[in-house]
Short mmCIF file of C-alpha atoms in Angstrom, two decimals:
data_model
loop_
_atom_site.label_atom_id
_atom_site.label_comp_id
_atom_site.label_asym_id
_atom_site.label_seq_id
_atom_site.Cartn_x
_atom_site.Cartn_y
_atom_site.Cartn_z
CA UNK A 12 -17.67 4.71 0.58
CA UNK A 13 -14.95 5.65 2.82
CA UNK A 14 -11.62 4.47 2.08
CA UNK A 15 -9.82 1.83 4.52
CA UNK A 16 -6.36 2.93 5.16
CA UNK A 17 -4.19 -0.02 6.58
CA UNK A 18 -1.07 1.49 8.03
CA UNK A 19 1.71 -0.38 9.76
CA UNK A 20 4.96 1.44 10.88
CA UNK A 21 3.75 4.68 9.20
CA UNK A 22 3.67 3.00 5.81
CA UNK A 23 0.24 2.87 3.92
CA UNK A 24 -0.26 -1.12 3.14
CA UNK A 25 -3.50 -0.65 1.40
CA UNK A 26 -6.02 2.23 0.91
CA UNK A 27 -8.73 0.42 -1.18
CA UNK A 28 -12.49 1.14 -0.43
CA UNK A 29 -14.18 -1.41 1.75
CA UNK A 30 -16.86 -3.90 0.60
CA UNK A 31 -20.27 -2.10 0.95
CA UNK A 32 -23.96 -2.67 1.08
CA UNK A 33 -26.50 -2.70 -1.64
CA UNK A 34 -27.31 1.17 -0.87
CA UNK A 35 -23.73 1.85 -2.00
CA UNK A 36 -24.21 -0.16 -5.12
CA UNK A 37 -27.17 1.82 -6.06
CA UNK A 38 -25.05 5.00 -5.24
CA UNK A 39 -22.35 3.37 -7.77
CA UNK A 40 -24.96 2.76 -10.29
CA UNK A 41 -26.16 6.54 -10.14
CA UNK A 42 -22.63 7.58 -10.55
CA UNK A 43 -22.09 5.73 -13.70
CA UNK A 44 -25.39 7.09 -15.01
CA UNK A 45 -24.50 10.65 -13.93
CA UNK A 46 -21.18 10.37 -15.81
CA UNK A 47 -23.10 10.48 -19.19
CA UNK A 48 -25.07 13.65 -18.34
CA UNK A 49 -24.19 17.42 -19.00
CA UNK A 50 -24.18 18.27 -15.04
CA UNK A 51 -21.22 19.42 -12.84
CA UNK A 52 -21.23 15.89 -11.36
CA UNK A 53 -21.04 14.40 -14.89
CA UNK A 54 -18.02 16.69 -15.59
CA UNK A 55 -16.54 15.74 -12.28
CA UNK A 56 -16.97 11.99 -13.15
CA UNK A 57 -15.36 12.40 -16.74
CA UNK A 58 -12.43 14.45 -15.50
CA UNK A 59 -11.84 11.84 -12.67
CA UNK A 60 -12.13 8.83 -15.09
CA UNK A 61 -9.53 10.42 -17.46
CA UNK A 62 -7.27 11.11 -14.50
CA UNK A 63 -7.57 7.86 -12.55
CA UNK A 64 -9.58 5.40 -14.48
CA UNK A 65 -13.32 4.48 -14.55
CA UNK A 66 -13.31 2.38 -11.42
CA UNK A 67 -11.94 5.15 -9.24
CA UNK A 68 -14.23 7.80 -10.77
CA UNK A 69 -17.25 5.74 -10.06
CA UNK A 70 -16.21 5.38 -6.45
CA UNK A 71 -15.35 9.03 -6.18
CA UNK A 72 -18.53 10.15 -7.78
CA UNK A 73 -20.43 7.83 -5.59
CA UNK A 74 -19.13 9.19 -2.45
CA UNK A 75 -19.85 12.78 -3.75
CA UNK A 76 -23.45 11.88 -4.36
CA UNK A 77 -23.58 10.24 -0.73
CA UNK A 78 -22.25 13.48 0.87
CA UNK A 79 -24.63 15.59 -1.13
CA UNK A 80 -27.55 13.21 -0.16
CA UNK A 81 -26.38 13.42 3.50
CA UNK A 82 -26.33 17.17 3.39
CA UNK A 83 -29.95 17.45 1.85
CA UNK A 84 -31.12 14.95 4.55
CA UNK A 85 -29.25 16.29 7.60
CA UNK A 86 -29.50 20.11 6.95
CA UNK A 87 -32.49 20.39 4.50
CA UNK A 88 -30.20 21.82 1.97
CA UNK A 89 -31.25 21.98 -1.81
CA UNK A 90 -28.81 20.86 -4.42
CA UNK A 91 -28.77 23.27 -7.41
CA UNK A 92 -26.78 21.97 -10.19
CA UNK A 93 -24.36 24.72 -11.68
CA UNK A 94 -23.82 22.69 -15.01
CA UNK A 95 -20.81 21.26 -16.56
CA UNK A 96 -19.82 24.69 -18.10
CA UNK A 97 -19.48 26.20 -14.66
CA UNK A 98 -17.58 23.16 -13.45
CA UNK A 99 -14.97 23.14 -16.30
CA UNK A 100 -14.48 27.08 -16.13
CA UNK A 101 -13.97 26.73 -12.25
CA UNK A 102 -11.40 24.05 -13.03
CA UNK A 103 -9.75 25.79 -15.62
CA UNK A 104 -9.38 28.85 -13.06
CA UNK A 105 -7.94 26.51 -10.41
CA UNK A 106 -5.54 24.93 -12.93
CA UNK A 107 -4.31 28.40 -14.27
CA UNK A 108 -3.63 29.49 -10.73
CA UNK A 109 -1.76 26.33 -9.90
CA UNK A 110 0.34 26.74 -12.89
CA UNK A 111 1.07 30.38 -12.42
CA UNK A 112 2.07 29.51 -8.75
CA UNK A 113 4.45 26.68 -10.16
CA UNK A 114 5.90 28.83 -12.68
CA UNK A 115 6.67 31.62 -10.32
CA UNK A 116 8.33 29.05 -7.78
CA UNK A 117 10.59 27.94 -10.72
CA UNK A 118 11.44 31.59 -11.72
CA UNK A 119 9.25 31.90 -14.89
CA UNK A 120 6.18 34.14 -15.84
CA UNK A 121 3.20 32.81 -17.58
CA UNK A 122 1.78 34.87 -20.45
CA UNK A 123 -1.38 34.55 -22.65
CA UNK A 124 -1.15 33.66 -26.15
CA UNK A 125 -2.67 36.90 -27.21
CA UNK A 126 0.01 38.92 -25.19
CA UNK A 127 3.02 36.80 -26.74
CA UNK A 128 1.53 37.25 -30.18
CA UNK A 129 1.24 41.10 -29.79
CA UNK A 130 4.71 41.22 -28.27
CA UNK A 131 6.05 39.12 -31.27
CA UNK A 132 4.19 41.18 -33.88
CA UNK A 133 5.54 44.34 -32.32
CA UNK A 134 9.12 43.14 -32.07
CA UNK A 135 9.06 41.86 -35.67
CA UNK A 136 7.90 45.17 -36.93
CA UNK A 137 10.93 46.87 -35.25
CA UNK A 138 13.29 44.55 -36.82
CA UNK A 139 11.99 44.93 -40.47
#
């Protein structure tokens, strides 16, 4: 599931995932099935599929499953699924933080719709 970066002269020639075994095929099959569930992994798959396409989403989700499986075997950790709502809320917070940082670097300030609406209503009342 690890990418194979072919680099020559500092230039990336190819970064496709290598051919893999039947165990990896089982992980890929699990990844496509997980994409239809209402779990955090399912939400990850759907977001990745919308962003990069189904094939890359399957590979990314299969790798995530492999890492979770490895940690379960190696360290005896239990996997507790937080659910797709948690994943979506967490993603929304990260996206908002990135947008705020980007707006600040460009000299803008982000404001919520409610704050803008109240500001607009208040300013309209003054002008009437």
